[in-house]
């Protein structure tokens, strides 16, 4: 609820309002306000914030309760703890206070070991990108030659985007907290939300690690012919030549270069997968709040409800509407990069499917990697689209409101639901809805036809099928 300072009539009607406001302002502004009716009235009347100033009681509630209560497990800051801890393992979201019980302890410091860790990931990825460009210029360009450039380049961008997000995260949580608290106060907590988020996080990262292991095993299998099937240091040397051609075409293989490259490759893989995971968990957290409102509306469908009920529901919906737009402003670049990345690598995997598979490990890797990539892309799309779906669910209930209780609040609510498109977007180039999946599928088919024709031109000069020729190139 928002109360305007210039409207003093409410205090005369209900002195308890003054006591409540005085108690909250006493916490936020200091011990300047007493519970005396006259002194509170006088202070509010003489407060100089200017005409039309709105005192946000929900915000005061949140600030007041911050030190005195334990946060419920389904609140964003609490529910995202394991996700943010995972992010910091992968050099993302360099924040302090992510495991604190209160979001007020969140802080970002430019000069810190966590930011240095993120910068190291960016620097390593950019170095690989530069070496990949040099190799591509020397050997000629093809779609397959851009893989390392795109993979490591996008990972550097991911790290920079999450570094930017870390600087804004406290502000987002400070806006999310009061809005979420308002919904919890009216519609209750979601006991299963933290478990759902943890399950998603551990599942996605476990699959990402499994994909990384199969990719490593595939490179080892491809390197075996270089040593006539013997497991020795020459096998490791051949493996690194095949896996990191752009690096070891410029220098000799050494332990002090190979080990950091292996760590970097693992971090980049995890960061690349975490980008999709982060979109999923935030989409779940937001759509679950919309679902609470919709479930309540479904329970009163076609029933006569008082005007205050429709006003309360509309204001709750509007709170989530503002939160959705705020989240979209924060995530839009990450959403755009996620869909661009997934589109590129799906096309790449489809193109690789046209080539003969050299060994069993390559077949296993292709099936697992392609299946996981498609599944992850579809899951991100569906979870993000669920926000749009839930935001439109009230329409059927509002059309069923009996005529005897139809009022201005219902009309305003219906107008907002039908005219406002609440969805995550990729920098407003596209909105993430269910129809987007069909659009992406059609785009993939079109691109694949072009890529098949483009790569057919270069296939005559491609000697990648000759493993021995590429062992130590």
Coordinates of C-alpha atoms in Angstrom, one line a residue:
X1 CA 0.0 0.0 0.0
X2 CA 1.2 3.5 -0.8
X3 CA 0.2 6.5 1.4
X4 CA 0.6 10.1 0.4
X5 CA 1.9 12.5 2.9
X6 CA -0.6 15.2 2.0
X7 CA -3.6 13.0 2.7
X8 CA -4.1 13.3 6.5
X9 CA -7.7 12.1 6.7
X10 CA -6.6 8.5 7.2
X11 CA -4.9 9.4 10.5
X12 CA -8.0 11.0 11.9
X13 CA -10.1 8.0 11.0
X14 CA -7.8 5.4 12.5
X15 CA -5.2 6.4 15.1
X16 CA -3.7 2.9 14.9
X17 CA -2.4 3.9 11.4
X18 CA -0.3 6.6 13.1
X19 CA 1.1 4.2 15.6
X20 CA 2.0 1.7 12.9
X21 CA 3.6 4.3 10.6
X22 CA 5.4 5.9 13.6
X23 CA 6.8 2.5 14.6
X24 CA 8.1 1.9 11.1
X25 CA 9.5 5.4 10.6
X26 CA 11.1 5.3 14.0
X27 CA 13.2 2.3 12.6
X28 CA 14.0 3.8 9.2
X29 CA 14.4 7.6 10.1
X30 CA 15.5 7.3 13.8
X31 CA 13.7 8.0 17.1
X32 CA 12.1 11.2 15.8
X33 CA 8.5 9.9 15.8
X34 CA 6.5 9.0 18.8
X35 CA 3.3 7.0 19.0
X36 CA 1.4 10.2 19.9
X37 CA -1.4 11.0 17.4
X38 CA -0.8 14.7 17.4
X39 CA 3.0 14.6 17.1
X40 CA 2.9 12.0 14.3
X41 CA 0.3 14.1 12.4
X42 CA 2.4 17.2 12.9
X43 CA 5.6 15.6 11.7
X44 CA 4.0 14.1 8.6
X45 CA 2.3 17.4 7.8
X46 CA 5.6 19.3 8.1
X47 CA 7.8 16.7 6.3
X48 CA 9.4 18.5 3.3
X49 CA 9.8 15.8 0.6
X50 CA 7.6 17.8 -1.8
X51 CA 4.1 17.4 -3.2
X52 CA 3.0 14.0 -4.4
X53 CA 5.7 12.2 -2.4
X54 CA 4.7 8.6 -1.7
X55 CA 5.6 6.8 1.4
X56 CA 6.0 3.1 0.5
X57 CA 4.7 1.2 3.5
X58 CA 5.8 -2.1 2.0
X59 CA 9.3 -0.8 1.7
X60 CA 9.3 0.3 5.3
X61 CA 8.0 -3.1 6.3
X62 CA 10.9 -4.8 4.5
X63 CA 13.4 -2.5 6.1
X64 CA 11.9 -2.9 9.5
X65 CA 11.8 -6.6 9.4
X66 CA 15.2 -7.0 7.9
X67 CA 17.0 -7.1 11.2
X68 CA 14.2 -8.8 13.3
X69 CA 13.1 -11.8 11.3
X70 CA 14.6 -14.8 9.5
X71 CA 13.9 -14.7 5.8
X72 CA 11.6 -17.4 4.5
X73 CA 13.4 -20.1 2.5
X74 CA 11.5 -19.2 -0.7
X75 CA 12.7 -15.6 -0.8
X76 CA 15.0 -14.9 -3.7
X77 CA 18.2 -14.1 -1.7
X78 CA 17.8 -17.3 0.4
X79 CA 16.7 -19.6 -2.5
X80 CA 19.5 -18.5 -4.8
X81 CA 22.3 -19.2 -2.3
X82 CA 23.5 -22.5 -3.8
X83 CA 23.2 -21.0 -7.3
X84 CA 25.4 -18.0 -6.5
X85 CA 27.9 -20.1 -4.7
X86 CA 28.2 -22.2 -7.9
X87 CA 28.6 -19.1 -9.9
X88 CA 31.5 -17.9 -7.8
X89 CA 33.2 -21.3 -8.3
X90 CA 33.2 -20.6 -12.0
X91 CA 34.5 -17.0 -11.6
X92 CA 31.0 -15.4 -12.1
X93 CA 29.0 -13.0 -9.8
X94 CA 32.0 -11.8 -7.7
X95 CA 29.9 -10.7 -4.7
X96 CA 30.4 -10.8 -1.0
X97 CA 27.6 -11.8 1.3
X98 CA 25.8 -14.4 -0.9
X99 CA 25.6 -16.9 2.0
X100 CA 24.5 -14.3 4.5
X101 CA 20.9 -14.7 5.9
X102 CA 20.1 -11.1 4.9
X103 CA 20.5 -9.4 1.6
X104 CA 21.7 -6.2 3.3
X105 CA 25.1 -7.9 3.6
X106 CA 25.5 -8.2 -0.2
X107 CA 28.3 -6.0 -1.5
X108 CA 30.5 -5.7 -4.5
X109 CA 34.2 -4.6 -4.4
X110 CA 36.1 -3.8 -7.5
X111 CA 39.5 -4.5 -5.8
X112 CA 38.9 -8.0 -4.5
X113 CA 40.2 -11.5 -5.1
X114 CA 36.8 -12.5 -6.6
X115 CA 36.9 -9.8 -9.2
X116 CA 40.5 -10.7 -10.0
X117 CA 39.4 -14.3 -10.5
X118 CA 36.7 -13.1 -13.0
X119 CA 39.3 -11.0 -14.8
X120 CA 41.6 -13.9 -15.1
X121 CA 38.9 -16.0 -16.8
X122 CA 38.3 -13.1 -19.2
X123 CA 41.9 -12.6 -19.9
X124 CA 42.5 -16.4 -20.6
X125 CA 39.4 -16.5 -22.9
X126 CA 40.5 -13.5 -24.8
X127 CA 44.0 -14.9 -25.3
X128 CA 42.5 -18.1 -26.8
X129 CA 40.3 -15.9 -29.0
X130 CA 43.3 -14.0 -30.4
X131 CA 45.2 -17.2 -31.0
X132 CA 42.2 -18.7 -32.8
X133 CA 41.9 -15.7 -35.0
X134 CA 45.6 -16.0 -35.9
X135 CA 45.2 -19.7 -36.8
X136 CA 42.1 -19.0 -38.8
X137 CA 43.8 -16.3 -40.8
X138 CA 46.7 -18.6 -41.5
X139 CA 44.7 -21.7 -42.5
X140 CA 41.6 -20.1 -44.0
X141 CA 38.1 -19.6 -42.7
X142 CA 35.3 -22.1 -42.5
X143 CA 32.3 -22.5 -40.2
X144 CA 34.1 -25.2 -38.2
X145 CA 37.2 -23.0 -37.7
X146 CA 35.1 -20.4 -35.8
X147 CA 34.2 -22.8 -33.0
X148 CA 36.9 -21.9 -30.6
X149 CA 36.5 -18.2 -31.4
X150 CA 32.8 -18.3 -30.6
X151 CA 33.1 -20.6 -27.6
X152 CA 35.8 -18.7 -25.8
X153 CA 34.7 -15.3 -27.0
X154 CA 31.2 -15.8 -25.8
X155 CA 32.5 -17.1 -22.4
X156 CA 34.5 -13.9 -22.0
X157 CA 31.4 -11.9 -22.7
X158 CA 29.4 -14.0 -20.2
X159 CA 32.0 -13.3 -17.5
X160 CA 31.8 -9.5 -18.3
X161 CA 28.0 -9.6 -18.3
X162 CA 27.9 -11.3 -14.9
X163 CA 30.5 -8.9 -13.6
X164 CA 28.2 -6.1 -14.6
X165 CA 25.3 -7.9 -13.1
X166 CA 27.2 -8.2 -9.8
X167 CA 27.4 -4.4 -9.6
X168 CA 23.6 -4.2 -10.0
X169 CA 22.6 -7.3 -8.0
X170 CA 22.1 -5.6 -4.6
X171 CA 19.8 -3.0 -6.2
X172 CA 17.7 -5.7 -7.9
X173 CA 17.4 -7.7 -4.7
X174 CA 16.4 -4.5 -2.8
X175 CA 13.6 -4.1 -5.3
X176 CA 12.7 -7.8 -5.4
X177 CA 12.6 -8.2 -1.6
X178 CA 9.7 -5.8 -0.7
X179 CA 7.7 -7.0 -3.7
X180 CA 8.2 -10.6 -2.8
X181 CA 7.4 -10.0 0.8
X182 CA 4.1 -8.4 -0.2
X183 CA 3.1 -11.4 -2.2
X184 CA 4.2 -13.8 0.6
X185 CA 2.1 -11.8 3.1
X186 CA -1.0 -12.1 1.0
X187 CA -0.6 -15.5 -0.7
X188 CA 1.8 -17.4 1.5
X189 CA 5.2 -19.0 1.0
X190 CA 6.3 -21.5 -1.6
X191 CA 8.0 -24.3 0.4
X192 CA 9.1 -26.3 -2.7
X193 CA 10.7 -23.4 -4.5
X194 CA 14.2 -23.7 -2.9
X195 CA 14.3 -27.4 -3.5
X196 CA 13.2 -26.9 -7.1
X197 CA 16.0 -24.3 -7.7
X198 CA 18.7 -26.5 -6.1
X199 CA 17.6 -29.5 -8.1
X200 CA 17.8 -27.5 -11.3
X201 CA 21.2 -26.1 -10.5
X202 CA 22.8 -29.5 -9.6
X203 CA 21.2 -31.3 -12.6
X204 CA 22.3 -28.7 -15.1
X205 CA 25.9 -28.5 -13.8
X206 CA 26.2 -32.3 -13.5
X207 CA 25.1 -32.7 -17.1
X208 CA 27.6 -29.9 -18.1
X209 CA 30.4 -31.8 -16.3
X210 CA 29.4 -35.0 -18.0
X211 CA 29.5 -33.4 -21.4
X212 CA 33.0 -32.0 -20.6
X213 CA 34.2 -35.5 -19.6
X214 CA 32.9 -37.1 -22.8
X215 CA 34.5 -34.3 -24.9
X216 CA 37.8 -35.0 -23.2
X217 CA 37.4 -38.7 -23.7
X218 CA 36.7 -38.1 -27.4
X219 CA 39.9 -36.0 -27.8
X220 CA 41.9 -38.8 -26.2
X221 CA 40.3 -41.4 -28.5
X222 CA 41.2 -39.2 -31.5
X223 CA 44.8 -38.8 -30.2
X224 CA 45.4 -42.6 -29.7
X225 CA 46.3 -43.2 -33.4
X226 CA 49.1 -40.7 -33.0
X227 CA 50.9 -43.0 -30.5
X228 CA 49.8 -46.3 -32.1
X229 CA 47.5 -46.9 -29.2
X230 CA 50.2 -46.5 -26.5
X231 CA 49.3 -44.5 -23.3
X232 CA 52.4 -42.3 -22.6
X233 CA 53.4 -38.7 -22.6
X234 CA 53.2 -38.6 -26.4
X235 CA 49.5 -39.3 -26.0
X236 CA 49.0 -36.3 -23.7
X237 CA 51.0 -34.2 -26.1
X238 CA 48.9 -35.3 -29.0
X239 CA 45.7 -34.7 -27.0
X240 CA 46.7 -31.1 -26.3
X241 CA 47.7 -30.5 -29.9
X242 CA 44.2 -31.7 -31.0
X243 CA 42.2 -30.0 -28.2
X244 CA 44.1 -26.6 -28.3
X245 CA 45.6 -26.3 -31.8
X246 CA 45.5 -22.5 -31.7
X247 CA 47.9 -22.5 -28.6
X248 CA 50.3 -25.4 -29.4
X249 CA 50.7 -24.4 -33.0
X250 CA 52.6 -21.4 -31.6
X251 CA 54.5 -23.1 -28.8
X252 CA 55.6 -26.5 -27.5
X253 CA 53.4 -28.5 -25.1
X254 CA 54.5 -28.1 -21.5
X255 CA 52.9 -29.0 -18.2
X256 CA 52.8 -25.3 -17.0
X257 CA 50.8 -24.3 -20.1
X258 CA 48.6 -27.5 -20.4
X259 CA 47.4 -27.4 -16.8
X260 CA 46.0 -23.8 -16.8
X261 CA 44.5 -24.5 -20.2
X262 CA 42.6 -27.6 -18.8
X263 CA 41.3 -25.5 -15.9
X264 CA 40.3 -22.7 -18.2
X265 CA 38.5 -25.1 -20.5
X266 CA 36.5 -26.5 -17.6
X267 CA 35.6 -23.1 -16.2
X268 CA 34.5 -21.8 -19.6
X269 CA 32.3 -24.9 -20.1
X270 CA 30.7 -24.4 -16.7
X271 CA 30.2 -20.6 -17.2
X272 CA 28.6 -21.2 -20.6
X273 CA 26.1 -23.6 -19.0
X274 CA 25.6 -21.4 -16.0
X275 CA 24.2 -18.7 -18.2
X276 CA 21.3 -20.8 -19.2
X277 CA 20.8 -22.0 -15.6
X278 CA 20.6 -18.5 -14.3
X279 CA 17.9 -17.6 -16.7
X280 CA 16.0 -20.7 -15.7
X281 CA 16.1 -20.2 -11.9
X282 CA 15.1 -16.5 -12.1
X283 CA 12.2 -17.4 -14.5
X284 CA 11.0 -20.1 -12.1
X285 CA 11.2 -17.7 -9.1
X286 CA 9.2 -15.0 -10.9
X287 CA 6.6 -17.2 -12.6
X288 CA 5.9 -19.0 -9.3
X289 CA 4.7 -15.7 -7.8
X290 CA 2.4 -15.1 -10.8
X291 CA 1.1 -18.7 -10.3
X292 CA 0.2 -17.9 -6.7
X293 CA -2.0 -15.0 -7.8
X294 CA -3.5 -17.1 -10.6
X295 CA -4.3 -20.0 -8.2
X296 CA -6.1 -17.7 -5.9
X297 CA -8.1 -16.2 -8.8
X298 CA -9.0 -19.7 -10.1
X299 CA -10.4 -20.5 -6.6
X300 CA -12.8 -17.6 -6.8
X301 CA -13.7 -17.9 -10.5
X302 CA -17.3 -16.9 -11.2
X303 CA -17.9 -16.0 -7.6
X304 CA -19.0 -12.6 -6.2
X305 CA -16.0 -11.0 -4.6
X306 CA -15.8 -7.5 -2.9
X307 CA -14.2 -4.5 -4.5
X308 CA -11.2 -4.6 -2.1
X309 CA -10.3 -8.2 -3.2
X310 CA -10.0 -7.1 -6.9
X311 CA -8.0 -4.0 -5.9
X312 CA -5.6 -6.1 -3.8
X313 CA -5.2 -8.6 -6.6
X314 CA -4.6 -6.0 -9.2
X315 CA -2.0 -4.2 -7.1
X316 CA -0.3 -7.6 -6.4
X317 CA -0.3 -8.3 -10.2
X318 CA 1.0 -4.8 -10.9
X319 CA 3.9 -5.3 -8.4
X320 CA 5.0 -8.4 -10.3
X321 CA 4.5 -6.6 -13.6
X322 CA 7.0 -3.9 -12.5
X323 CA 9.3 -6.6 -11.2
X324 CA 9.2 -8.5 -14.5
X325 CA 10.2 -5.3 -16.4
X326 CA 13.0 -4.6 -14.0
X327 CA 14.3 -8.2 -14.4
X328 CA 14.1 -7.9 -18.1
X329 CA 16.2 -4.8 -18.0
X330 CA 18.8 -6.6 -16.0
X331 CA 18.8 -9.9 -18.0
X332 CA 18.1 -8.9 -21.6
X333 CA 21.8 -9.0 -22.7
X334 CA 22.3 -12.4 -21.1
X335 CA 19.1 -13.8 -22.7
X336 CA 20.2 -12.5 -26.1
X337 CA 23.7 -14.1 -25.7
X338 CA 22.1 -17.4 -24.5
X339 CA 19.8 -17.8 -27.5
X340 CA 22.5 -16.8 -30.0
X341 CA 25.0 -19.3 -28.5
X342 CA 22.5 -22.1 -28.4
X343 CA 21.4 -21.4 -32.0
X344 CA 25.1 -21.4 -33.2
X345 CA 26.0 -24.7 -31.5
X346 CA 22.9 -26.5 -32.5
X347 CA 23.7 -25.6 -36.1
X348 CA 27.3 -26.8 -35.5
X349 CA 26.3 -30.1 -34.1
X350 CA 23.8 -30.7 -37.0
X351 CA 26.6 -30.0 -39.4
X352 CA 28.9 -32.4 -37.6
X353 CA 26.3 -35.1 -37.9
X354 CA 26.8 -35.1 -41.7
X355 CA 30.4 -36.3 -41.2
X356 CA 31.4 -39.9 -40.5
X357 CA 32.1 -40.7 -36.9
X358 CA 35.6 -42.0 -36.4
X359 CA 35.2 -44.0 -33.2
X360 CA 32.7 -45.0 -30.4
X361 CA 33.6 -42.2 -28.1
X362 CA 32.9 -39.6 -30.9
X363 CA 29.5 -41.2 -31.4
X364 CA 28.7 -41.2 -27.7
X365 CA 29.8 -37.5 -27.4
X366 CA 27.8 -36.4 -30.4
X367 CA 24.6 -38.1 -29.2
X368 CA 25.0 -36.9 -25.6
X369 CA 26.1 -33.4 -26.5
X370 CA 23.5 -32.7 -29.1
X371 CA 20.7 -34.2 -27.0
X372 CA 21.8 -32.2 -24.0
X373 CA 22.1 -29.0 -26.0
X374 CA 18.6 -29.3 -27.5
X375 CA 17.1 -30.2 -24.1
X376 CA 18.8 -27.3 -22.4
X377 CA 17.7 -24.8 -25.1
X378 CA 14.1 -26.1 -24.9
X379 CA 14.1 -26.0 -21.1
X380 CA 15.4 -22.4 -21.0
X381 CA 12.8 -21.3 -23.5
X382 CA 9.9 -23.1 -21.7
X383 CA 10.9 -21.8 -18.2
X384 CA 11.3 -18.2 -19.5
X385 CA 8.1 -18.4 -21.5
X386 CA 6.3 -19.5 -18.4
X387 CA 6.4 -15.9 -17.2
X388 CA 4.4 -14.8 -20.2
X389 CA 2.0 -17.7 -19.9
X390 CA 1.3 -17.0 -16.2
X391 CA 0.9 -13.3 -16.8
X392 CA -2.0 -14.0 -19.2
X393 CA -3.8 -16.6 -17.1
X394 CA -6.0 -14.0 -15.2
X395 CA -7.9 -13.2 -18.4
X396 CA -10.2 -16.2 -18.2
X397 CA -11.1 -15.4 -14.6
X398 CA -11.7 -11.7 -15.2
X399 CA -14.0 -12.5 -18.2
X400 CA -16.0 -14.7 -15.8
X401 CA -16.6 -12.0 -13.1
X402 CA -20.3 -11.8 -12.3
X403 CA -22.0 -8.6 -13.4
X404 CA -23.1 -7.8 -9.8
X405 CA -19.5 -7.4 -8.7
X406 CA -18.0 -6.0 -11.9
X407 CA -16.3 -2.7 -11.0
X408 CA -13.6 -0.3 -12.0
X409 CA -11.0 -2.4 -10.4
X410 CA -11.9 -5.4 -12.5
X411 CA -11.9 -3.3 -15.6
X412 CA -8.5 -1.8 -14.8
X413 CA -7.1 -5.3 -14.0
X414 CA -8.4 -6.7 -17.3
X415 CA -7.0 -3.9 -19.3
X416 CA -3.6 -4.3 -17.8
X417 CA -3.5 -8.1 -18.3
X418 CA -4.6 -7.9 -22.0
X419 CA -2.5 -4.9 -23.0
X420 CA 0.7 -5.5 -21.1
X421 CA 3.1 -8.1 -22.6
X422 CA 5.2 -9.3 -19.6
X423 CA 8.1 -11.5 -20.8
X424 CA 11.8 -11.7 -20.8
X425 CA 13.3 -10.4 -24.0
X426 CA 16.7 -10.5 -25.8
X427 CA 17.3 -6.7 -25.7
X428 CA 13.8 -6.3 -27.1
X429 CA 14.7 -8.0 -30.4
X430 CA 12.4 -10.9 -29.4
X431 CA 10.2 -11.9 -26.5
X432 CA 10.6 -15.4 -25.0
X433 CA 7.3 -17.1 -25.6
X434 CA 6.3 -20.6 -26.6
X435 CA 6.0 -19.5 -30.3
X436 CA 9.6 -18.4 -30.2
X437 CA 10.6 -22.1 -30.1
X438 CA 9.0 -22.7 -33.5
X439 CA 10.7 -19.6 -34.9
X440 CA 14.1 -20.8 -33.7
X441 CA 13.5 -24.3 -35.1
X442 CA 12.6 -22.8 -38.5
X443 CA 15.7 -20.6 -38.3
X444 CA 17.9 -23.6 -37.6
X445 CA 16.6 -25.5 -40.6
X446 CA 17.3 -22.4 -42.8
X447 CA 20.8 -21.9 -41.5
X448 CA 21.6 -25.6 -41.8
X449 CA 20.8 -25.7 -45.5
X450 CA 23.1 -22.7 -46.1
X451 CA 25.9 -24.2 -44.0
X452 CA 25.8 -27.5 -45.8
X453 CA 26.2 -25.7 -49.1
X454 CA 28.9 -23.4 -47.7
X455 CA 31.0 -26.2 -46.2
X456 CA 30.6 -28.4 -49.3
X457 CA 32.8 -25.9 -51.1
X458 CA 35.6 -26.3 -48.6
X459 CA 35.4 -30.0 -48.1
X460 CA 37.8 -30.9 -50.9
X461 CA 40.6 -29.0 -49.1
X462 CA 39.7 -30.3 -45.6
X463 CA 42.2 -32.9 -44.3
X464 CA 40.7 -33.2 -40.8
X465 CA 39.8 -36.8 -41.6
X466 CA 43.5 -37.6 -41.6
X467 CA 44.2 -37.8 -37.9
X468 CA 47.8 -38.6 -38.1
X469 CA 48.4 -35.6 -40.3
X470 CA 47.0 -33.4 -37.5
X471 CA 48.6 -35.0 -34.5
X472 CA 51.3 -32.4 -33.9
X473 CA 50.2 -29.5 -36.2

